[in-house]
Short mmCIF file of C-alpha atoms in Angstrom, two decimals:
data_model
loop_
_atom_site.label_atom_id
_atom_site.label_comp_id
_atom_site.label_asym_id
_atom_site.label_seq_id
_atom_site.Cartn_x
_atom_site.Cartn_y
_atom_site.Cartn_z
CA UNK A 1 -4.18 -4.22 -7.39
CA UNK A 2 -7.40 -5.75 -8.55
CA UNK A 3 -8.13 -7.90 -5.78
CA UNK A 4 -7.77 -6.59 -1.50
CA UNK A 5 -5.34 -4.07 -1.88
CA UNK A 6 -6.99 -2.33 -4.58
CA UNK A 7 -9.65 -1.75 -1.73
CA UNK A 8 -7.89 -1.81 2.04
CA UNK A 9 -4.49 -0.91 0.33
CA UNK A 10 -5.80 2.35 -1.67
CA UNK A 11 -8.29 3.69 1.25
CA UNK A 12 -5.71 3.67 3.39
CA UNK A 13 -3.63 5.17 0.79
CA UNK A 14 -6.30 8.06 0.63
CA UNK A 15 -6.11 8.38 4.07
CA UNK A 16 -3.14 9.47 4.09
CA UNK A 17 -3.43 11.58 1.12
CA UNK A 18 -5.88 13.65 3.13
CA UNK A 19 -4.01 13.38 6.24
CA UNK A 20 -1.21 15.14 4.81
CA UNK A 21 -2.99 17.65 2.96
CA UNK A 22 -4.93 18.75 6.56
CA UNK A 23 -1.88 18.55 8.58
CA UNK A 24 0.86 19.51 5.92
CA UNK A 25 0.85 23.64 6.64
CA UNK A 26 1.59 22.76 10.66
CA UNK A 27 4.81 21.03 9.33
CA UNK A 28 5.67 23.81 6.93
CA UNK A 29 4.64 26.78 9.25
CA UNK A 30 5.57 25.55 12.64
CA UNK A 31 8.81 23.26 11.31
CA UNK A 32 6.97 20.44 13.82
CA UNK A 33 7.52 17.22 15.24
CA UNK A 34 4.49 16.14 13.71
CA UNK A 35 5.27 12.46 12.45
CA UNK A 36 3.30 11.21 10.09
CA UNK A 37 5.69 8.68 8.82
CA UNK A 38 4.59 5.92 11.10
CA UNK A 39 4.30 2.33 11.48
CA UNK A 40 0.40 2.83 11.51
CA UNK A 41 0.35 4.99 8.84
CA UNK A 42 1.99 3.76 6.21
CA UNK A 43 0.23 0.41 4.05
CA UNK A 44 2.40 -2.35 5.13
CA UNK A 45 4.27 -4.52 1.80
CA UNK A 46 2.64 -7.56 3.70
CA UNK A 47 -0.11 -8.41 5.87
CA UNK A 48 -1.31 -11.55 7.45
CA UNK A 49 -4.64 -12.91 8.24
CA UNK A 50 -5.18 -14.03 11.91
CA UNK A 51 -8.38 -15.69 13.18
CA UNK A 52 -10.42 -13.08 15.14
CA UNK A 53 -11.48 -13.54 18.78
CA UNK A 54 -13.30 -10.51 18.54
CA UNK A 55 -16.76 -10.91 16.43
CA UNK A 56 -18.53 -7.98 18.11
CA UNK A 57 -18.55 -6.03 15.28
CA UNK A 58 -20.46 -8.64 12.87
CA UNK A 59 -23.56 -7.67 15.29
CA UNK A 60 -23.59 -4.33 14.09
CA UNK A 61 -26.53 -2.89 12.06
CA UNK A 62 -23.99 -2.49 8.91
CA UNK A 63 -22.74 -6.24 9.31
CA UNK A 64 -25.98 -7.63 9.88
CA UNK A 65 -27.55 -5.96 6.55
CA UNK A 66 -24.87 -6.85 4.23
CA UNK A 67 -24.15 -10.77 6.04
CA UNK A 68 -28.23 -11.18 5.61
CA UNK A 69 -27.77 -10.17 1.89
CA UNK A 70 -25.31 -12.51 1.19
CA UNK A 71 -26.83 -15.55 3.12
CA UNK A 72 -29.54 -14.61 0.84
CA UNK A 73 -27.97 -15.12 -2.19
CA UNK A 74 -26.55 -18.74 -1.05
CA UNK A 75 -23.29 -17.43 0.87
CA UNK A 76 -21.99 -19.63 3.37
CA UNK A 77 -20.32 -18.05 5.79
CA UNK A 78 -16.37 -18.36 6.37
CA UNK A 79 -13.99 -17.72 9.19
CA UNK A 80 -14.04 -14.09 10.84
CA UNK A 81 -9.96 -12.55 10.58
CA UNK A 82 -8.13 -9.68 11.95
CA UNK A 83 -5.64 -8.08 9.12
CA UNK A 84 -2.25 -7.84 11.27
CA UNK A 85 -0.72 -5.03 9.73
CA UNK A 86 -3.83 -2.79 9.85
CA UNK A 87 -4.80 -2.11 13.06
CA UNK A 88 -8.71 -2.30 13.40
CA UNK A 89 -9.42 -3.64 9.72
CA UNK A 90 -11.84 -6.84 10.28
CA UNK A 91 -13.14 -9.13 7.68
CA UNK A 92 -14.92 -12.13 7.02
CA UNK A 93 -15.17 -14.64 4.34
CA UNK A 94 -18.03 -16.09 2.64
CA UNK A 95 -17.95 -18.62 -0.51
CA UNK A 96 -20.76 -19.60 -3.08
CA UNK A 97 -20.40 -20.73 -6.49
CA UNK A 98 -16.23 -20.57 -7.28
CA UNK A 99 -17.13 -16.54 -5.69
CA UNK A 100 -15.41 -15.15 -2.35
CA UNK A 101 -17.22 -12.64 -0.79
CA UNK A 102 -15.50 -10.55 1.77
CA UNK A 103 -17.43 -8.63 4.22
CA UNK A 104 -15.08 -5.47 5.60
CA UNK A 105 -15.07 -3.38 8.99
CA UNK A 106 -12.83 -0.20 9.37
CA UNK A 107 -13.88 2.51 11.19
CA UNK A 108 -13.10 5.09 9.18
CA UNK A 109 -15.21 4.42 6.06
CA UNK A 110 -17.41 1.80 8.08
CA UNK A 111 -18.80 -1.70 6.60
CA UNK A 112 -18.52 -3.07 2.18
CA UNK A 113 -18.44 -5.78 0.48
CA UNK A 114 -15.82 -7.06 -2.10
CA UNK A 115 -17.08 -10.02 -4.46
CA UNK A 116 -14.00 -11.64 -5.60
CA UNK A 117 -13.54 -14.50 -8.47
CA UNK A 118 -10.44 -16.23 -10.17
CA UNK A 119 -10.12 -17.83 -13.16
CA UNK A 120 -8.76 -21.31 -14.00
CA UNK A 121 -7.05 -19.38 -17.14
CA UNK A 122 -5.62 -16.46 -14.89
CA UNK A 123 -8.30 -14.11 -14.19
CA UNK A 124 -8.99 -12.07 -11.40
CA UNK A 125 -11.91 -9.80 -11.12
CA UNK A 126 -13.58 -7.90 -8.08
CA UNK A 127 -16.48 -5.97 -7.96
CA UNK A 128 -16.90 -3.94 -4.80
CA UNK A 129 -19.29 -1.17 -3.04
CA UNK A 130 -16.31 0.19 -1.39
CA UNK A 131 -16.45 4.22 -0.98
CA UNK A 132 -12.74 4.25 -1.69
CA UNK A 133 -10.14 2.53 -4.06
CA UNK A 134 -10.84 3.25 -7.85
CA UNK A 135 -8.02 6.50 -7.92
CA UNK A 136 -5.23 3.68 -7.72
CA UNK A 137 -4.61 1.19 -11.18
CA UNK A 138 -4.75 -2.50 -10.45
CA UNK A 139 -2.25 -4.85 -11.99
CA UNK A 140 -2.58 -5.66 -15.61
CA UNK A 141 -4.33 -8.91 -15.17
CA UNK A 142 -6.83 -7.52 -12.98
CA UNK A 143 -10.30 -6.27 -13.60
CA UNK A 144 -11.78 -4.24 -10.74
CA UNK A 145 -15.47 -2.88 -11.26
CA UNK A 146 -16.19 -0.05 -8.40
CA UNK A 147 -19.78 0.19 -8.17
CA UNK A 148 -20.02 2.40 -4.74
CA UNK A 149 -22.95 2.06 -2.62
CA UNK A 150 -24.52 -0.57 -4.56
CA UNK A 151 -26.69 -3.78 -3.04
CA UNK A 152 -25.16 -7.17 -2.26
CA UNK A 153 -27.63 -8.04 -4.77
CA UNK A 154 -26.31 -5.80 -7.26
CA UNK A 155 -22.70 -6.92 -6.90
CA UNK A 156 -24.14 -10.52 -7.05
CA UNK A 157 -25.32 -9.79 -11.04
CA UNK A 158 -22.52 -7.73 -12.01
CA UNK A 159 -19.99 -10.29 -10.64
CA UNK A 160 -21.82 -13.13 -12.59
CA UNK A 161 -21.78 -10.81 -15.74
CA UNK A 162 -18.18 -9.80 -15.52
CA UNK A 163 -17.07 -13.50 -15.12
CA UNK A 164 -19.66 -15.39 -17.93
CA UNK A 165 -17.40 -18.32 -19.96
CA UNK A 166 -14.97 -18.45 -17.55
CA UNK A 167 -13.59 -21.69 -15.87
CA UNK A 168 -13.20 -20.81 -11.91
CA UNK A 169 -10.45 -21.37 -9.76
CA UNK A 170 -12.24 -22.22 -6.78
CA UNK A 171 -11.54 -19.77 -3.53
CA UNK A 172 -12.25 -21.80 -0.41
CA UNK A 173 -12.21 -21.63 3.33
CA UNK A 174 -9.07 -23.63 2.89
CA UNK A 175 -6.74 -21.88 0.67
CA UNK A 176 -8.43 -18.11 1.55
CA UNK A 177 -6.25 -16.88 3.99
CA UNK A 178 -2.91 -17.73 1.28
CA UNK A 179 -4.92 -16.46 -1.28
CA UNK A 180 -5.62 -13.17 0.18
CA UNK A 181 -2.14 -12.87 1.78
CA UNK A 182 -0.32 -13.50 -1.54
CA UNK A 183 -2.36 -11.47 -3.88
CA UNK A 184 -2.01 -8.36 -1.00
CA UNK A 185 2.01 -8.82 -1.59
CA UNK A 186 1.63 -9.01 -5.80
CA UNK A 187 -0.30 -5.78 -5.48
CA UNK A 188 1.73 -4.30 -3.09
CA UNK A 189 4.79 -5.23 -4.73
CA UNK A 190 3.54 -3.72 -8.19
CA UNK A 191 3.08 -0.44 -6.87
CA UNK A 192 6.44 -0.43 -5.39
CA UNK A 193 8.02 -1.87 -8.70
CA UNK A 194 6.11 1.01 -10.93
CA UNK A 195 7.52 3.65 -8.07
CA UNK A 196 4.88 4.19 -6.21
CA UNK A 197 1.77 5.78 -6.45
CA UNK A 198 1.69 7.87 -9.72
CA UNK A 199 1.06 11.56 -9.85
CA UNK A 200 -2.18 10.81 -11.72
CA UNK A 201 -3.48 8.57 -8.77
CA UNK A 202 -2.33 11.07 -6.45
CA UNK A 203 -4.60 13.81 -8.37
CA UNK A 204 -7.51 11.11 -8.71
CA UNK A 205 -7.61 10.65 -4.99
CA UNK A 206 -6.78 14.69 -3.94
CA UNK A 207 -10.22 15.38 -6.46
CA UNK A 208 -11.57 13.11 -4.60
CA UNK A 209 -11.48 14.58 -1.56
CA UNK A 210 -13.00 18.00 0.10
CA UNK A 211 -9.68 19.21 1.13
CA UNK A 212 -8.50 22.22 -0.38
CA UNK A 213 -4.97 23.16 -1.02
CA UNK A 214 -2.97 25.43 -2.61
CA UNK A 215 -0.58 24.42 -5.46
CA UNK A 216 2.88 24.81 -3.36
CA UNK A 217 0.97 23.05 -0.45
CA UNK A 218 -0.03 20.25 -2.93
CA UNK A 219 3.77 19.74 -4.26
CA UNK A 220 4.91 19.31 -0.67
CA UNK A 221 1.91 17.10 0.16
CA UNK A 222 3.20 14.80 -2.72
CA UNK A 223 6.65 14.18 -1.96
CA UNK A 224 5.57 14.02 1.63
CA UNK A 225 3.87 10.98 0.29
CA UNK A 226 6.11 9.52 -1.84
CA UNK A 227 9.11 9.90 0.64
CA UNK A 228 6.28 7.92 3.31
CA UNK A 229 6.49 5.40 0.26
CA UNK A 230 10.33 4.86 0.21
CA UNK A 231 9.92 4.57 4.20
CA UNK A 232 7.54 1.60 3.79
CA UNK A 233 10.03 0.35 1.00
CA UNK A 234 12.81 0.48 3.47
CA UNK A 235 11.07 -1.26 6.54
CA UNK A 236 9.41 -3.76 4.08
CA UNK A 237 12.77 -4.91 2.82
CA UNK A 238 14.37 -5.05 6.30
CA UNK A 239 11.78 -6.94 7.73
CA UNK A 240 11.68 -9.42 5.07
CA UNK A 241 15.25 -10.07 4.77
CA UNK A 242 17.70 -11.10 6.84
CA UNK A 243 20.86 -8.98 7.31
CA UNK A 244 24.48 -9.36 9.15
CA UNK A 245 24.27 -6.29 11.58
CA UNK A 246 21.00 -5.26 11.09
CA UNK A 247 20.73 -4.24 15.09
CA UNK A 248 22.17 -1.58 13.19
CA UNK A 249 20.18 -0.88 10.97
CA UNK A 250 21.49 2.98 11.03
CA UNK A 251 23.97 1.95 8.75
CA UNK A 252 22.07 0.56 5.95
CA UNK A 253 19.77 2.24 3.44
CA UNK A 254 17.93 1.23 0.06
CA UNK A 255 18.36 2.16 -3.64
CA UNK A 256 14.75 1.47 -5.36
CA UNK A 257 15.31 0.85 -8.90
CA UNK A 258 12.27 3.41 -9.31
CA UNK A 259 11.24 5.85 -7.28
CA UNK A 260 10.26 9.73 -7.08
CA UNK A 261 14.03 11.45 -7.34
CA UNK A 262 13.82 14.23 -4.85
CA UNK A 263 11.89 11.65 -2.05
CA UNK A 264 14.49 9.53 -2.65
CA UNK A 265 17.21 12.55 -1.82
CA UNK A 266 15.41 13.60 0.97
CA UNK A 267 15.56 9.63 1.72
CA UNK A 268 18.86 9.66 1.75
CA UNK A 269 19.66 13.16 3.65
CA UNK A 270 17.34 11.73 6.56
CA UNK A 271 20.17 8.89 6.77
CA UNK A 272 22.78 10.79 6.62
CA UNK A 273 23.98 9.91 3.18
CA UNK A 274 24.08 13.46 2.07
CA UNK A 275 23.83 16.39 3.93
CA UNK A 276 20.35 17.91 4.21
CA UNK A 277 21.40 21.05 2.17
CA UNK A 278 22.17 19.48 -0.86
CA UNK A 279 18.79 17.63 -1.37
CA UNK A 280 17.10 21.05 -3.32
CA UNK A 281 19.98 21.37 -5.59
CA UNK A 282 20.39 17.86 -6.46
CA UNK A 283 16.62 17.84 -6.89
CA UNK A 284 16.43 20.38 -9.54
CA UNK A 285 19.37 18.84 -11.49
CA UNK A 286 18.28 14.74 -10.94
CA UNK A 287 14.69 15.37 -11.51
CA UNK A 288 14.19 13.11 -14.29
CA UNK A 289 16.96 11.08 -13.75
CA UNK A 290 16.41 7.41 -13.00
CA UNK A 291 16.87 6.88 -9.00
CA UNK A 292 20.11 4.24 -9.51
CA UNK A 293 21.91 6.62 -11.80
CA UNK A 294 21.57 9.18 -9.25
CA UNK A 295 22.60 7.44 -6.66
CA UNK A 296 25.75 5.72 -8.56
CA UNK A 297 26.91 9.48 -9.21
CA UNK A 298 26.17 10.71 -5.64
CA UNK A 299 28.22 7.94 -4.37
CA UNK A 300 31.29 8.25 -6.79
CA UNK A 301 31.54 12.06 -5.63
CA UNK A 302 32.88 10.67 -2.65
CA UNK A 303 36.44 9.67 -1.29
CA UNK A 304 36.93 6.15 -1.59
CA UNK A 305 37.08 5.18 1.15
CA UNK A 306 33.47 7.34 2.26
CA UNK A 307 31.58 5.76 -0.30
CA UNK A 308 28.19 3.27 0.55
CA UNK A 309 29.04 -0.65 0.02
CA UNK A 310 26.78 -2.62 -1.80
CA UNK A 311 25.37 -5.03 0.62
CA UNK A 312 22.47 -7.35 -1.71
CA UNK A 313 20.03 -6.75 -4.33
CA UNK A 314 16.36 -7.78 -3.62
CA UNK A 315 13.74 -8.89 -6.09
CA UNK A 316 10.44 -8.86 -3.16
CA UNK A 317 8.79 -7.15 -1.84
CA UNK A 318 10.06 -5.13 -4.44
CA UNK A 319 13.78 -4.51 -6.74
CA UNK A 320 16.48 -2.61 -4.81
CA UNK A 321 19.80 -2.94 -3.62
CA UNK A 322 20.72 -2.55 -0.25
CA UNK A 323 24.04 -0.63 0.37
CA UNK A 324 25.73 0.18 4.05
CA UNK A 325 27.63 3.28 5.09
CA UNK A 326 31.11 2.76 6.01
CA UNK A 327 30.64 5.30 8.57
CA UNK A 328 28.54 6.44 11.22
#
């Protein structure tokens, strides 16, 4: 995820790393309603860039310090955008040189600065003083330098080192809102496509944070995440494709070609594809199984006439095939 996503995508990825590890034991002790499987918790597969109406946050004392800096340095400044899919993230764009620098408000982790530049031949490097966002691996054609707290002014050098000999391939005020918007769906759709996020980047991000946990606690935090993942899988792929029915959408359900086996079972016991006791069984015995094998055996076990129907296979915004129940 070298370029956005590798910051907004894996902060609010680590959000909800934490958020699960604080709130996990009032699931597993009190068998709750808590629902942190949301629309507003989950990283959306794509997000879209609308001009902002609402600048008051460019007046703050963070803005001001880092837009100054980057004036500074020969920045003009861009357009001012709300990212609709995150509620409350706020950028702006600035452009100097074949760079795009991005100046970022979210309340959480407050105001940084990405420096982004890509190459005629390919290349697409970011340098950043985010707090968050080196736990998760970018895509292989990405280079992503994390230099946390640093000055504009230090970005500004490192940038220009990190990108000497290279041809650019200009980012303007023009073509930045595409750009952005299509490299957040290549990132977002290589994490889906490797399965998720890893166990290592899982572990890189709970380090990272001052939340302790036991072991069990930890396990259950993890496929709590990874079945949050298959949940953002499935709405991505609904919304983005058009399907005969899909009022109701009860009936249908997807089959990642990769994905962590017992969130996927768990996936499919929360629609009713297999009944909720068989999920720690099948578990133990499909751990290392890959997700469409387990799923083509699961469905043979059944009557003929009970088994799923394969509906369509999908390449974006990741590779699954989308199968219906014939009953509900």
């Amino acid at each position: 995820m070298a370029l956005f996503f590798q910051i907004i995508g894996s902060i609010v990825v680590a959000i909800i790393l934490i958020i699960v590890a604080i709130y996990l034991f009032i699931r597993i002790k009190f068998k709750s309603a808590l629902e942190l499987t949301n629309s507003e918790s989950m990283t959306p597969m794509v997000v879209h860039l609308n001009e902002s109406y609402d600048t008051e946050w460019l007046q703050e004392d963070g803005s001001q310090e880092l837009s100054k800096a980057l004036v500074r340095l020969g920045f003009e400044k861009g357009k001012v955008y709300d990212v609709i899919g995150m509620p409350d993230v706020s950028l702006q764009a600035f452009f100097n040189e074949g760079v795009s620098a991005v100046l970022y408000k979210y309340p959480l982790v407050g105001h940084w600065v990405d420096m982004v530049y890509l190459g005629e031949s390919g290349e697409d490097v970011t340098v950043t003083n985010a707090v968050s966002g080196s736990e998760i691996d970018s895509r292989p054609e990405c280079t992503k330098v994390h230099l946390t707290g640093a000055s504009v002014e230090d970005l500004w050098q490192r940038i220009q080192t990190e990108c000497e000999g290279m041809s650019s391939s200009d980012i303007t005020a023009e073509n930045f809102r595409a750009f952005f918007e299509t490299a957040y769906q290549k990132d977002m759709a290589f994490i889906a496509n490797k399965g998720g996020v890893t166990r290592a980047e899982f572990m890189r991000v709970h380090r990272n944070n001052p939340v302790k946990i036991s072991d069990e606690n930890l396990e259950a935090a993890f496929l709590e995440t990874k079945l949050q993942e298959i949940e953002q899988w499935h709405e991505g792929i609904f919304s983005a494709h058009e399907l005969e029915d899909y009022e109701r959408e009860e009936i249908y359900f997807i089959v990642p070609e990769t994905a962590y086996s017992r969130a996927f079972l768990q996936y499919l016991a929360d629609y009713d594809v297999i009944p909720e006791e068989a999920v720690a069984s099948l578990g133990d015995k499909y751990l290392n199984t890959p997700v469409p094998q387990i799923f083509s055996e699961i469905n043979n076990g059944f009557s003929e006439k009970l088994r799923a129907n394969h509906v369509t296979s999908v390449e974006l915004p990741l590779k699954a095939a989308v199968f219906s129940k014939p009953y509900v």
